[in-house]
XYZ file of C-alpha atoms in Angstrom:
483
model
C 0.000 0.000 0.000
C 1.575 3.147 -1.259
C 1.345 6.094 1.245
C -0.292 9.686 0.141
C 2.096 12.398 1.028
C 0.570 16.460 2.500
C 1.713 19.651 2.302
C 3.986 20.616 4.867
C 2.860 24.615 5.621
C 3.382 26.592 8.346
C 4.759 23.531 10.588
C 1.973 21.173 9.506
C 1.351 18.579 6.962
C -2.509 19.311 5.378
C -4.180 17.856 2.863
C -5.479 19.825 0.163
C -8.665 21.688 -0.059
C -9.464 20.394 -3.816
C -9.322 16.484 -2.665
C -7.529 15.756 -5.192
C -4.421 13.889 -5.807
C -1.327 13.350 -8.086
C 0.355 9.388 -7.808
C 3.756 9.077 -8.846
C 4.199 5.903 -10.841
C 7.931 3.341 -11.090
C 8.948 4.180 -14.850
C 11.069 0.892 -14.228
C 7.750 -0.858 -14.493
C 4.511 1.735 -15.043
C 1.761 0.213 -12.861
C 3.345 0.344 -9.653
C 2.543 3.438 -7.494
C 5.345 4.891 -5.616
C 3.562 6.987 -3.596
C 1.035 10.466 -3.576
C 0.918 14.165 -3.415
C -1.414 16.823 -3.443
C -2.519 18.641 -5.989
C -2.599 22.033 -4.815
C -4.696 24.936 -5.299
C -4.006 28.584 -5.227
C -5.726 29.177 -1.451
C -3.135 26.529 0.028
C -0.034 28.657 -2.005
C -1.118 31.753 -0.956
C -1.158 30.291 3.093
C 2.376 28.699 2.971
C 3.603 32.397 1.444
C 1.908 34.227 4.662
C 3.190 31.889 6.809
C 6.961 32.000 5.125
C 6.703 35.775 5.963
C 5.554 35.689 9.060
C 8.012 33.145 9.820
C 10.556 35.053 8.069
C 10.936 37.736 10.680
C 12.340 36.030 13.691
C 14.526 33.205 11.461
C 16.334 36.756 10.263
C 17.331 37.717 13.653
C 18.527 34.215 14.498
C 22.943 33.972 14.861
C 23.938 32.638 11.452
C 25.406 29.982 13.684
C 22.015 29.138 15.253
C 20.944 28.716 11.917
C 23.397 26.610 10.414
C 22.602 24.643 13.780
C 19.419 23.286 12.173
C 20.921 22.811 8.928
C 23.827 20.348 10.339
C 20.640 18.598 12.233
C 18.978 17.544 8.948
C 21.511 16.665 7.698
C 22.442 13.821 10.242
C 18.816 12.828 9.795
C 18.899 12.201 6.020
C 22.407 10.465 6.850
C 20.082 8.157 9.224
C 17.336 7.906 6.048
C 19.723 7.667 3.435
C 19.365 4.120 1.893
C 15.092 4.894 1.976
C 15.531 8.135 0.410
C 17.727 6.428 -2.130
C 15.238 3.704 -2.607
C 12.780 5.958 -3.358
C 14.512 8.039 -5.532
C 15.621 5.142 -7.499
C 11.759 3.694 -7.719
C 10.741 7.012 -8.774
C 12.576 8.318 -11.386
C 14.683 5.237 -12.442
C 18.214 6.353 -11.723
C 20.337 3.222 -10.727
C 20.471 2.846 -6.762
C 23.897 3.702 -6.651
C 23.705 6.996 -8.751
C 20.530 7.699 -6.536
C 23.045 7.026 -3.101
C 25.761 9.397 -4.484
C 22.490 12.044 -4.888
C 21.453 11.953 -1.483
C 24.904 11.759 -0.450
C 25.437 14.886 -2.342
C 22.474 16.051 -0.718
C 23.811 15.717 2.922
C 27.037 17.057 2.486
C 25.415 20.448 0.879
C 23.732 20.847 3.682
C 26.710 20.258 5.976
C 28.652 22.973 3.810
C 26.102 25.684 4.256
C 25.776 25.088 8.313
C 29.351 25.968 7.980
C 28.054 29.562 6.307
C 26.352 30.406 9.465
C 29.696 31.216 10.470
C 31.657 32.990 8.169
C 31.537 37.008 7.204
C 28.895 38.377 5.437
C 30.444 41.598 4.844
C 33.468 44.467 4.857
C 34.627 46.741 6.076
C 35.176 49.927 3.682
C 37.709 52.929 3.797
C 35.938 56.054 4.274
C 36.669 59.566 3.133
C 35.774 60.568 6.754
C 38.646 59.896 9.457
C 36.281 60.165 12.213
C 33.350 57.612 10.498
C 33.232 53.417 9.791
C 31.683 52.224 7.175
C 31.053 48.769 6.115
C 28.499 46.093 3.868
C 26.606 43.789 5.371
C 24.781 41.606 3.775
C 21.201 40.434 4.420
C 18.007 38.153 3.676
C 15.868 39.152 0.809
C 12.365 37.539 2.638
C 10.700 34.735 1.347
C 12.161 32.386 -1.137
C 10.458 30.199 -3.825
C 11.731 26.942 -4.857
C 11.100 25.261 -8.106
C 12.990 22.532 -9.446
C 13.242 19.359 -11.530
C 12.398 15.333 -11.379
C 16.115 14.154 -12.554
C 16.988 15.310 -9.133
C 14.622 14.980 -6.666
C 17.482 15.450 -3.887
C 20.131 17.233 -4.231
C 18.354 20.247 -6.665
C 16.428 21.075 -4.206
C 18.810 20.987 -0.937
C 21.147 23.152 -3.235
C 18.582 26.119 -3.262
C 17.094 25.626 0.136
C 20.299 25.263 2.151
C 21.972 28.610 1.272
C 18.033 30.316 1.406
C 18.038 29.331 4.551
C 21.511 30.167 6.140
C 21.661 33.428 4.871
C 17.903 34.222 6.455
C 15.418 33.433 4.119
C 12.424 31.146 4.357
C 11.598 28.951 1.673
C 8.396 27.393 -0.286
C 9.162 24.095 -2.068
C 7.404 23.523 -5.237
C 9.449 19.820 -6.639
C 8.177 18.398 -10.047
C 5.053 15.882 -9.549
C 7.454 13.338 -10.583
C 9.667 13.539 -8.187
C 7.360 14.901 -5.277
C 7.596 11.662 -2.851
C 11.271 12.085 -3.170
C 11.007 15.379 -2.150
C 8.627 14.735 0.485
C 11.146 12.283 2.319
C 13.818 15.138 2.395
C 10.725 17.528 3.755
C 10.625 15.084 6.573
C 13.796 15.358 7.481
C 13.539 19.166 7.931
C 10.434 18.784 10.063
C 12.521 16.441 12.349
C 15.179 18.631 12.562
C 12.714 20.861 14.765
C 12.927 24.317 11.910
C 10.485 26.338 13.519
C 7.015 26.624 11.631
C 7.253 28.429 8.246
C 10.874 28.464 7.598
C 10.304 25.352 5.241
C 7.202 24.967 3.429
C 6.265 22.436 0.903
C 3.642 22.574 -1.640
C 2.631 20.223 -5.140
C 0.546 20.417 -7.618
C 0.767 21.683 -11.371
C 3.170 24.108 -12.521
C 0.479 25.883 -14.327
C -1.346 26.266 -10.445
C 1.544 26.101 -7.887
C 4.607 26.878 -10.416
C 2.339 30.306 -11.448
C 1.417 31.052 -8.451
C 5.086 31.272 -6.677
C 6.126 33.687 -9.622
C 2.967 35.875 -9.052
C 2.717 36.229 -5.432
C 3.776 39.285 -3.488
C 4.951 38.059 -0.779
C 7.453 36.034 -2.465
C 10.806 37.970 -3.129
C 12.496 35.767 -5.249
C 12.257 32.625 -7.165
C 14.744 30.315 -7.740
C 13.721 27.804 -11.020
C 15.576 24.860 -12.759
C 13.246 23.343 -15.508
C 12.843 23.677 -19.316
C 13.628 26.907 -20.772
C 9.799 27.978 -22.156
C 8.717 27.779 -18.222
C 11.484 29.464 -17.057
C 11.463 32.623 -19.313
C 8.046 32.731 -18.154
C 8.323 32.616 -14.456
C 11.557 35.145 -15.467
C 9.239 37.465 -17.154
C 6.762 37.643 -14.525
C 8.818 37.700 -11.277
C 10.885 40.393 -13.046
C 8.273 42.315 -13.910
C 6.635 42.804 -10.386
C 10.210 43.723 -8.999
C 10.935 40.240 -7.758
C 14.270 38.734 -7.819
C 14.893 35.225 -9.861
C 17.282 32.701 -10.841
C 17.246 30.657 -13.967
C 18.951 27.449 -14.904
C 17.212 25.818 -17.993
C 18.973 23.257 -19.702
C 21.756 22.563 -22.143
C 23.473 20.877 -25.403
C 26.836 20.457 -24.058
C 29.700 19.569 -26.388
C 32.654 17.205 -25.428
C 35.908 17.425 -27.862
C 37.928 14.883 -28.488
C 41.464 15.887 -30.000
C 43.075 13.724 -31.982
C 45.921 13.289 -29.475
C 43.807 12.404 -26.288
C 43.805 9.062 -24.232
C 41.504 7.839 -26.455
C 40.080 5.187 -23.483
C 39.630 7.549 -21.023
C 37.778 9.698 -23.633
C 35.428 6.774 -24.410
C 34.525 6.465 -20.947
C 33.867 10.107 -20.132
C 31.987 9.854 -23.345
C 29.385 6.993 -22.312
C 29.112 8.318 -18.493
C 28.813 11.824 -18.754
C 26.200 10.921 -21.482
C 23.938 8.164 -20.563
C 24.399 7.974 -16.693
C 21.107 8.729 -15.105
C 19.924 7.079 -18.816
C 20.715 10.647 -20.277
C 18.212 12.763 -17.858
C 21.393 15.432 -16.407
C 21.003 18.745 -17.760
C 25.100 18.365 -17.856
C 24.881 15.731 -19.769
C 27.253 15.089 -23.108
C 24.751 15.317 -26.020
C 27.303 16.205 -28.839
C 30.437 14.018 -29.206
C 32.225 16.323 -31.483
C 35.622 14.012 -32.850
C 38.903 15.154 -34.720
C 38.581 13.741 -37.925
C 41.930 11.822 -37.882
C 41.083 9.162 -34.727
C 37.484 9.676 -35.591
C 36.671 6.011 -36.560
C 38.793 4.356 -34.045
C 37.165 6.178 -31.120
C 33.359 5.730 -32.877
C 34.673 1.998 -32.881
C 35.515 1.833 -29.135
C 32.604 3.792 -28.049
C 29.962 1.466 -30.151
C 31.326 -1.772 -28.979
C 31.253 -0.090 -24.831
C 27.842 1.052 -25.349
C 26.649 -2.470 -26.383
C 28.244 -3.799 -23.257
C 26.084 -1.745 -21.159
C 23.100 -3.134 -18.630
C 19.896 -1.776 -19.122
C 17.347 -2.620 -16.191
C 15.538 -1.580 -13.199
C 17.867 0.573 -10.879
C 16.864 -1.079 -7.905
C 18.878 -4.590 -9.563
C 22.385 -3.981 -8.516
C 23.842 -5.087 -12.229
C 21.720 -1.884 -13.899
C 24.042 0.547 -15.263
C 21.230 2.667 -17.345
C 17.782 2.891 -16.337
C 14.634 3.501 -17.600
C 13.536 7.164 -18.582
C 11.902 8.857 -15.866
C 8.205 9.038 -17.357
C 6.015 8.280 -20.368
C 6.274 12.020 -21.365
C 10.399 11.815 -21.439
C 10.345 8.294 -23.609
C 8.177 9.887 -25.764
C 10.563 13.131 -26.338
C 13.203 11.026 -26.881
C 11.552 8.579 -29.217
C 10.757 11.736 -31.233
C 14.147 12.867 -31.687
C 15.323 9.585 -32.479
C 12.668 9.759 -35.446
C 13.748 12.910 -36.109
C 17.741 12.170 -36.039
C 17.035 9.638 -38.796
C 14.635 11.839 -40.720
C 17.020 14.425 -41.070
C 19.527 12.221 -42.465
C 21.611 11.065 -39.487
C 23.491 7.447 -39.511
C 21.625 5.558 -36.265
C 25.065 3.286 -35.187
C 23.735 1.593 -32.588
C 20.340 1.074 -30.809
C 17.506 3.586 -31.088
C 14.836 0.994 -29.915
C 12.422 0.338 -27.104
C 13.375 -2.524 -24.989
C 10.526 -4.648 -24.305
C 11.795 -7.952 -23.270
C 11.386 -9.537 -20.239
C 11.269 -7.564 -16.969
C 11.785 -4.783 -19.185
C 8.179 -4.903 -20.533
C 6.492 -2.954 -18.220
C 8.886 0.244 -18.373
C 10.119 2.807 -20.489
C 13.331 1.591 -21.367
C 15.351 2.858 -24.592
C 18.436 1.202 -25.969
C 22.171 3.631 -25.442
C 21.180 5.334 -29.030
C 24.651 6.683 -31.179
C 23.993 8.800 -34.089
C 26.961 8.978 -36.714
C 27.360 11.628 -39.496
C 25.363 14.479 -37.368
C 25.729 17.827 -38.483
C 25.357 21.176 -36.693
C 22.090 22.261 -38.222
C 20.297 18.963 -37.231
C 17.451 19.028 -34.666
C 19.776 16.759 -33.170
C 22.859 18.716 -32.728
C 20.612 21.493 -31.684
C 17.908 20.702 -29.123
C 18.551 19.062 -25.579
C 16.936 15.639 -25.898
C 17.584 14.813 -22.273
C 18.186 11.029 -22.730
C 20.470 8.250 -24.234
C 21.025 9.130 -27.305
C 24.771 10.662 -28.398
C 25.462 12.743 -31.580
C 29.033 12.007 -33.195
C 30.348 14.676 -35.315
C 32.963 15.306 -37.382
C 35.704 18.416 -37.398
C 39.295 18.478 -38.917
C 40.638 21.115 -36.154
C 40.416 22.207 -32.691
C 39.504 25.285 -33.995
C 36.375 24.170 -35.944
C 35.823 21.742 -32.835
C 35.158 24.874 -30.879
C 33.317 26.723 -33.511
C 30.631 23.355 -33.888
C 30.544 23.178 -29.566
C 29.561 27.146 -29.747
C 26.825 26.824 -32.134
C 23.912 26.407 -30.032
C 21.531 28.252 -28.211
C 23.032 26.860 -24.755
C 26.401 27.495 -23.000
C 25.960 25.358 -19.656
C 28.880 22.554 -19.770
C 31.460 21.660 -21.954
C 34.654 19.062 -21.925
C 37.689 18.068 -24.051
C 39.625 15.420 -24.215
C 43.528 16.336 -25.388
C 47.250 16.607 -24.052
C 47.915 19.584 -25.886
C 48.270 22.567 -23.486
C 47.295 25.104 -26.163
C 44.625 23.365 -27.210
C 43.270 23.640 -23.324
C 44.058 26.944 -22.994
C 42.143 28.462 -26.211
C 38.949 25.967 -25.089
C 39.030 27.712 -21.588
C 39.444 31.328 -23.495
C 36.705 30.703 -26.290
C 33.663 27.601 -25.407
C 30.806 29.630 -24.784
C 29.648 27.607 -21.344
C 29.358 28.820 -17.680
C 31.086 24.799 -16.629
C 34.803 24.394 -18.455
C 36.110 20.336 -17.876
C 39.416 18.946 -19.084
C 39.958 15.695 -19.921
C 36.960 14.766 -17.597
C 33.391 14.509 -18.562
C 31.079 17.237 -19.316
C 28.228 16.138 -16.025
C 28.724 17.067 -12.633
C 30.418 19.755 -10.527
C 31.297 20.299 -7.001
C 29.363 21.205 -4.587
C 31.685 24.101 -3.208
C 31.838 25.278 -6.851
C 29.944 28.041 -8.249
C 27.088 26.196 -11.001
C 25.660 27.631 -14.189
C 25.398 28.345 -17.673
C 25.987 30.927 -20.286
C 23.434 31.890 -22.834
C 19.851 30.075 -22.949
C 21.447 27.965 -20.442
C 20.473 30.417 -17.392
C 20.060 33.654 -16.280
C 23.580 34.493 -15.842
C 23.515 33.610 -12.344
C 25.521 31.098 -10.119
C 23.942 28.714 -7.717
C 26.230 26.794 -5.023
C 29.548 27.442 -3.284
C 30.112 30.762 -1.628
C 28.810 32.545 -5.237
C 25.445 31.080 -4.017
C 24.994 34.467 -1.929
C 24.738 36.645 -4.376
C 21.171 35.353 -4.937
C 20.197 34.663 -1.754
C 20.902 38.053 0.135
C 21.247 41.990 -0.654
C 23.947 44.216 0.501
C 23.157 46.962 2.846
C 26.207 49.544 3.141
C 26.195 51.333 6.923
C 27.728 54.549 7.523
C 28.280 55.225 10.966
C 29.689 58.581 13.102
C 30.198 58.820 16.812
C-alpha cells in the first residue's frame, strides 16, 4: 500500500482543499505506485507564502550559527534515512540505486557545507573619506524564497537552493516536479525532524500551471529560484521580473565534449558513455554532442559502439543496472521523437535507437544507449537538448572548428575536451561559450563548493552553489556610521 504524502505549511502537513491527488508511478515498471501528493490549489499557495513571511521575521534575527545549527541537524537525519531516500529516488525516477546514493549523499554534504556559512563574514569593512566615520556592507536576507525545481533530481536540486536560502535568512516554499514529489517529500521530513520552527520550510505540489504560477505571481514572495525547461522558465523570469521580484534561472543545455586527436583515447570513451547516458541521459550536464577530430574519428566511434553495447539496461533497484529507464512516459516519448527525427534528417543511427521490451523490461520505459553517426550542426539533433540516451558524433578536422561546432547552439551550460595539448586547453578555456569548463573529464557534474551555471539560454547568468550562491540569496546593505 503506497502512502499519500501532505503539504507541509506553516509547521503542519494538510491535505489539500481540492481532494484531489497526483500518484507518482515506477517508470522501471509503469503500474506500480510509488507513492502520492497533493494537488494544490491557489488558497493553500497563498497560506504557505503568509506563513513564510511571518516566519521570516524572527529566522532573520537568528545567529547565522544558530541557523546553520538546524541545517547540520537535517543533515544527520537524512544520513540516518539515506538508503530509503535512495530507494525511493531510485523507484521514482529510475536512476540506478547507486547513482541515486551518491544524490542523497550529495544532498547531505550540501547541507553540511552551508551550516558551515552560518559562520563565516557576510560583509566588509570599507575605507571612508571621513577619518572620524566606519563604514562597512553587510549583507542580508531578501524575505521569502520560492523553490522550483526538476524530477532528474529529486534530492540534491532542491537541498542546493534551500540550504543557502536558509543560512543566509530566508524562508523557503518548495514547489518539486510531480514526478519527483515523494522524493522530495522524504527530504521535507527530514527538515520537520530537525525541529525548523514553523514556516521556515514549506512544501507545496501540484501543477506548474497552479503552484509553479502562483510562486512567480505572489507578493509576498521575493524571489524565485527555477531549474526546468527553458519555455517555463522565461516565463516565471518574465513575470517575477516584472513585479520587482528577484529570480534565478537554470534551464537546460546541449553540451559539447571534444575529443582531440591526441587524447587518451580510453579515457575519452569512458567520459563519453558516463557523462552521457548515466542517469539514462536525464542530467542537464549531460554530453549530447560528441564532437571528434577527424583523424582518430573512426577508431574512437569503434571503441565507443562496442562499450555502449556492453552496457546493462534494467531496473535501478537490480544492482547489475548501469542505465535505467527514462523517468516518465512524457520523457520516452521526447526522446523517441528525436530519435525519429535524427534519422529523418539524415543522421546514420550506429547503434540502438529501440524500445526494450523484453522480459522484466516490458512494463517500463526503457530505450536502448542510441549513437547517431554523421550528425551535423544544423540537425534538430545537434541542436535541441533531448535529455536522454542518445549521443550525436560529429565530425571536425581542427580544434579550432571543434570549438566553432561546440559554440553553435543556443546553450552554454557545460562543456569538456579530451587532449594533451596545453594550447589546445588553454584556447577551449578562453573561447567555449559555457558557464562549466572540464578537461579531460566529462562534461556532467560539478562540485558542490563550486559556483554552477550556464551561459546563454542555459540560465540567467547567475551562479547557484559554493560561496557565489549568496549573491542570490541576500542583498547588501552599506552602513555609515559617526560617533
Amino acid at each position: 500500500m503506497h502512502k499519500t504524502f501532505l503539504n507541509y505549511i506553516g509547521g503542519e502537513w494538510q491535505t489539500s482543499k481540492s481532494g484531489d491527488i497526483l500518484s507518482s508511478y515506477n517508470p522501471a515498471n509503469k503500474t506500480e505506485v510509488v507513492g502520492s501528493v497533493q494537488k494544490s490549489t491557489r488558497e493553500e499557495l497563498d497560506e504557505a507564502a503568509a506563513q513564510a513571511k511571518k516566519a521570516q521575521k524572527a529566522w532573520r534575527k537568528l545567529a547565522g550559527a544558530e541557523r546553520g545549527n538546524y541545517l547540520y541537524k537535517a543533515a544527520v537525519i537524512m544520513e540516518e534515512n539515506l538508503e530509503e531516500i535512495a530507494t525511493t529516488m531510485t523507484k521514482e525516477m529510475g536512476k540506478s540505486l547507486p547513482e541515486a546514493k551518491g544524490e542523497t549523499t550529495r544532498g547531505i554534504q550540501i547541507l553540511k557545507y552551508f551550516a558551515g556559512e552560518g559562520m563565516r563574514s557576510d560583509g566588509d569593512v570599507i575605507p571612508s573619506t571621513d577619518p572620524s566615520a566606519l563604514m562597512f556592507s553587510k549583507r542580508v536576507p531578501i524575505g521569502v524564497v520560492g523553490v522550483i525545481t526538476p524530477w532528474n533530481f529529486p534530492v540534491a536540486i532542491p537541498i542546493w537552493k534551500i540550504a543557502p536560502a536558509l543560512i543566509y535568512g530566508n524562508t523557503v516554499i518548495l514547489k518539486p516536479a510531480s514526478e519527483g514529489s515523494v522524493t522530495a517529500a522524504k527530504v521535507i521530513e527530514c527538515f520537520e525532524k530537525a525541529d525548523f520552527p514553523a514556516g521556515v520550510v514549506n512544501f507545496i505540489t501540484g501543477s506548474g500551471s497552479v503552484i509553479g504560477q502562483g510562486l512567480a505571481e505572489n507578493k509576498d514572495v521575493n524571489a524565485v529560484t527555477f531549474t526546468g525547461s527553458n519555455n517555463v522558465g522565461k516565463n516565471i523570469g518574465n513575470i517575477v521580473g516584472a513585479r520587482g521580484g528577484k529570480y534565478q534561472l537554470e534551464m537546460g543545455g546541449k553540451n559539447p565534449i571534444i575529443i582531440a586527436e591526441d587524447c587518451d583515447i580510453e579515457a575519452a570513451v569512458d567520459a563519453t558513455l558516463s557523462g552521457g547516458l548515466k542517469s539514462t541521459g536525464q542530467k542537464c550536464t549531460c554530453s549530447s554532442r560528441v564532437i571528434v577530430q577527424s583523424a582518430i574519428y573512426d577508431q574512437f566511434k569503434e571503441r565507443l559502439i562496442k562499450k555502449a553495447k556492453e552496457i546493462t539496461v534494467g531496473d535501478g533497484m537490480d544492482a547489475s543496472t548501469w542505465m535505467g529507464p527514462c523517468a516518465n512516459e512524457g520523457q520516452f516519448n521526447t526522446v523517441k521523437y528525436y530519435i525519429d527525427k535524427g534519422k529523418e534528417e539524415g543522421a546514420t543511427l550506429a547503434l540502438g535507437g529501440n524500445q526494450l521490451t523484453e522480459g522484466n523490461l516490458k512494463n517500463g520505459y526503457y530505450i536502448e544507449p542510441t549513437i547517431f553517426d554523421n550528425v551535423t550542426s544544423d540537425m534538430t539533433i545537434a541542436q535541441e537538448e533531448i535529455f536522454g540516451p542518445v549521443l550525436a558524433l560529429m565530425k571536425v578536422d581542427t580544434i579550432e572548428d571543434a570549438i566553432a561546432v561546440a559554440n553553435d547552439v543556443e546553450f552554454g551550460l557545460s562543456a569538456s575536451i579530451f587532449t594533451k595539448n596545453i594550447d589546445h586547453i588553454l584556447t577551449f578555456i578562453d573561447d567555449i561559450e559555457a558557464g562549466l569548463v572540464r578537461i579531460n573529464s566529462e562534461t556532467a557534474g560539478v562540485e558542490l563548493q563550486a559556483p554552477f551555471g550556464g551561459m546563454k539560454a542555459s540560465s540567467s547568468y547567475s551562479r547557484e552553489q559554493g560561496q557565489a550562491a549568496k549573491e542570490f540569496f541576500t542583498t547588501m546593505k552599506t552602513v555609515f556610521i559617526k560617533g
